[in-house]
CSV table of C-alpha atoms and ligand atoms in Angstrom, one decimal:
chain,number,residue,atom,x,y,z
A,129,UNK,CA,0.0,0.0,0.0
A,130,UNK,CA,2.7,2.4,0.9
A,131,UNK,CA,4.2,2.1,-2.6
A,132,UNK,CA,1.5,4.5,-3.6
A,133,UNK,CA,3.7,7.1,-2.0
A,134,UNK,CA,7.1,6.0,-3.1
A,135,UNK,CA,8.7,6.5,-6.5
A,136,UNK,CA,9.4,3.3,-8.5
A,137,UNK,CA,13.1,2.4,-8.4
A,138,UNK,CA,13.5,1.9,-12.1
A,139,UNK,CA,13.2,4.9,-14.4
A,140,UNK,CA,10.5,3.3,-16.5
A,141,UNK,CA,8.0,6.0,-15.9
A,142,UNK,CA,10.6,8.8,-16.4
A,143,UNK,CA,11.4,7.2,-19.8
A,144,UNK,CA,7.7,7.0,-20.7
A,145,UNK,CA,7.2,10.6,-19.7
A,146,UNK,CA,10.1,11.7,-21.9
A,147,UNK,CA,8.4,9.9,-24.8
A,148,UNK,CA,5.1,11.7,-24.5
A,149,UNK,CA,6.3,15.1,-23.2
A,150,UNK,CA,5.0,17.9,-25.3
A,151,UNK,CA,2.6,15.6,-27.1
A,152,UNK,CA,-1.1,15.2,-26.8
A,153,UNK,CA,-1.4,12.0,-24.9
A,154,UNK,CA,-3.7,10.2,-22.5
A,155,UNK,CA,-2.9,7.3,-20.2
A,156,UNK,CA,-5.5,4.7,-19.5
A,157,UNK,CA,-4.2,2.4,-16.8
A,158,UNK,CA,-5.2,-0.4,-14.6
A,159,UNK,CA,-2.3,0.4,-12.3
A,160,UNK,CA,-3.4,1.6,-8.9
A,161,UNK,CA,-0.1,2.8,-7.5
A,162,UNK,CA,0.1,6.3,-8.9
A,163,UNK,CA,3.5,5.9,-10.4
A,164,UNK,CA,2.5,7.9,-13.4
A,165,UNK,CA,1.6,10.9,-11.3
A,166,UNK,CA,4.7,10.6,-9.1
A,167,UNK,CA,6.8,10.6,-12.3
A,168,UNK,CA,5.2,13.9,-13.3
A,169,UNK,CA,2.5,12.9,-15.7
A,170,UNK,CA,-0.3,15.5,-16.0
A,171,UNK,CA,-3.0,14.4,-13.7
A,172,UNK,CA,-5.6,15.5,-16.2
A,173,UNK,CA,-4.3,13.0,-18.7
A,174,UNK,CA,-4.6,10.0,-16.5
A,175,UNK,CA,-7.5,7.6,-15.9
A,176,UNK,CA,-7.0,5.0,-13.2
A,177,UNK,CA,-9.9,2.8,-14.2
A,178,UNK,CA,-9.4,0.2,-11.4
A,179,UNK,CA,-9.1,2.4,-8.4
A,180,UNK,CA,-6.4,4.0,-6.3
A,181,UNK,CA,-4.3,2.8,-3.3
A,182,UNK,CA,-4.4,6.3,-2.1
A,183,UNK,CA,-8.1,6.4,-1.4
A,184,UNK,CA,-10.5,4.9,1.1
A,185,UNK,CA,-14.0,4.1,0.5
A,186,UNK,CA,-16.7,2.6,2.7
A,187,UNK,CA,-16.5,-1.2,2.6
A,188,UNK,CA,-20.3,-1.6,2.2
A,189,UNK,CA,-20.3,1.0,0.4
A,190,UNK,CA,-23.1,3.1,1.9
A,191,UNK,CA,-22.1,6.1,-0.2
A,192,UNK,CA,-20.2,6.9,-3.4
A,193,UNK,CA,-17.3,9.0,-2.1
A,194,UNK,CA,-13.6,8.4,-1.6
A,195,UNK,CA,-11.2,9.8,1.0
A,196,UNK,CA,-7.4,10.5,0.9
A,197,UNK,CA,-5.6,7.9,3.0
A,198,UNK,CA,-2.0,9.1,3.0
A,199,UNK,CA,-1.7,9.9,6.7
A,200,UNK,CA,-3.3,6.6,7.8
A,201,UNK,CA,-1.4,4.4,5.4
A,202,UNK,CA,1.9,6.0,6.5
A,203,UNK,CA,1.0,5.3,10.1
A,204,UNK,CA,0.0,1.7,9.2
A,205,UNK,CA,3.4,1.3,7.5
A,206,UNK,CA,5.2,2.5,10.6
A,207,UNK,CA,3.2,0.3,13.0
A,208,UNK,CA,3.0,-2.9,10.9
A,209,UNK,CA,4.4,-6.1,12.4
A,210,UNK,CA,5.0,-9.2,10.3
A,211,UNK,CA,3.0,-7.6,7.4
A,212,UNK,CA,0.1,-7.1,9.7
A,213,UNK,CA,-1.5,-3.8,10.6
A,214,UNK,CA,-3.3,-3.1,13.9
A,215,UNK,CA,-7.0,-3.3,13.1
A,216,UNK,CA,-7.8,-0.3,15.2
A,217,UNK,CA,-5.9,1.8,12.6
A,218,UNK,CA,-8.5,1.0,9.9
A,219,UNK,CA,-10.8,4.0,10.1
A,220,UNK,CA,-14.6,3.7,10.3
A,221,UNK,CA,-16.8,5.1,7.5
A,222,UNK,CA,-17.8,8.6,8.5
A,223,UNK,CA,-21.4,7.8,7.4
A,224,UNK,CA,-22.2,4.3,8.6
A,225,UNK,CA,-19.3,3.4,10.9
A,226,UNK,CA,-18.3,0.2,8.9
A,227,UNK,CA,-14.6,-0.3,8.3
A,228,UNK,CA,-13.2,1.7,5.4
A,229,UNK,CA,-11.5,-0.2,2.5
A,230,UNK,CA,-9.1,0.5,-0.3
A,231,UNK,CA,-10.7,2.0,-3.4
A,232,UNK,CA,-9.9,-0.9,-5.6
A,233,UNK,CA,-12.0,-2.7,-8.2
A,234,UNK,CA,-12.0,-6.2,-6.6
A,235,UNK,CA,-15.7,-6.8,-6.8
A,236,UNK,CA,-19.0,-4.9,-7.3
A,237,UNK,CA,-18.5,-2.8,-4.2
A,238,UNK,CA,-16.1,-0.5,-6.0
A,239,UNK,CA,-16.9,3.1,-5.6
A,240,UNK,CA,-16.7,5.2,-8.8
A,241,UNK,CA,-16.6,8.7,-7.2
A,242,UNK,CA,-16.7,12.1,-8.8
A,243,UNK,CA,-13.0,12.0,-9.6
A,244,UNK,CA,-13.4,8.7,-11.4
A,245,UNK,CA,-16.2,10.0,-13.6
A,246,UNK,CA,-14.3,13.2,-14.3
A,247,UNK,CA,-11.3,11.1,-15.5
A,248,UNK,CA,-13.6,8.9,-17.6
A,249,UNK,CA,-15.1,12.0,-19.2
A,250,UNK,CA,-11.7,13.4,-20.0
A,251,UNK,CA,-10.7,10.1,-21.6
A,252,UNK,CA,-13.9,10.1,-23.6
A,253,UNK,CA,-13.3,13.7,-24.7
A,254,UNK,CA,-9.7,12.7,-25.7
A,255,UNK,CA,-11.0,9.8,-27.8
A,256,UNK,CA,-13.7,12.0,-29.4
A,257,UNK,CA,-11.2,14.7,-30.3
A,258,UNK,CA,-8.8,12.2,-31.9
A,259,UNK,CA,-11.0,9.5,-33.4
A,260,UNK,CA,-14.5,10.8,-33.2
A,261,UNK,CA,-15.2,7.8,-30.9
A,262,UNK,CA,-16.4,8.2,-27.3
A,263,UNK,CA,-16.9,5.7,-24.5
A,264,UNK,CA,-20.1,3.7,-24.9
B,1164,LIG,ZN1,-20.4,3.5,5.1
């Protein structure tokens, strides 16, 4: 989880960025670790279709919103023992009190929040401008 906040060791993403720099590009990715963003890719040209390690959502989910988790994840990383995290560090949902979960598309509880739809629309616009094809 904490790799969401650390740069990848290999310069793969830097090389990719050099390739597209100054060009009209869009990255559609199933990666959830934000390496594109950490390498300096324009946030408005990225669409993380499968979620984001950097966000919490309600595990139910009782509402369609996500929350930044950097502080908690860093604390979990510090306090983990044998790859286990103290369960009291998992925050409760602010609406229903159930445990929060990572915003990852593992099943049909995945939350597609406002940011997800914004990125989906940007991707759709990009396709429309270049091919005349939008998302269906
Ligand atoms: Zn909830």
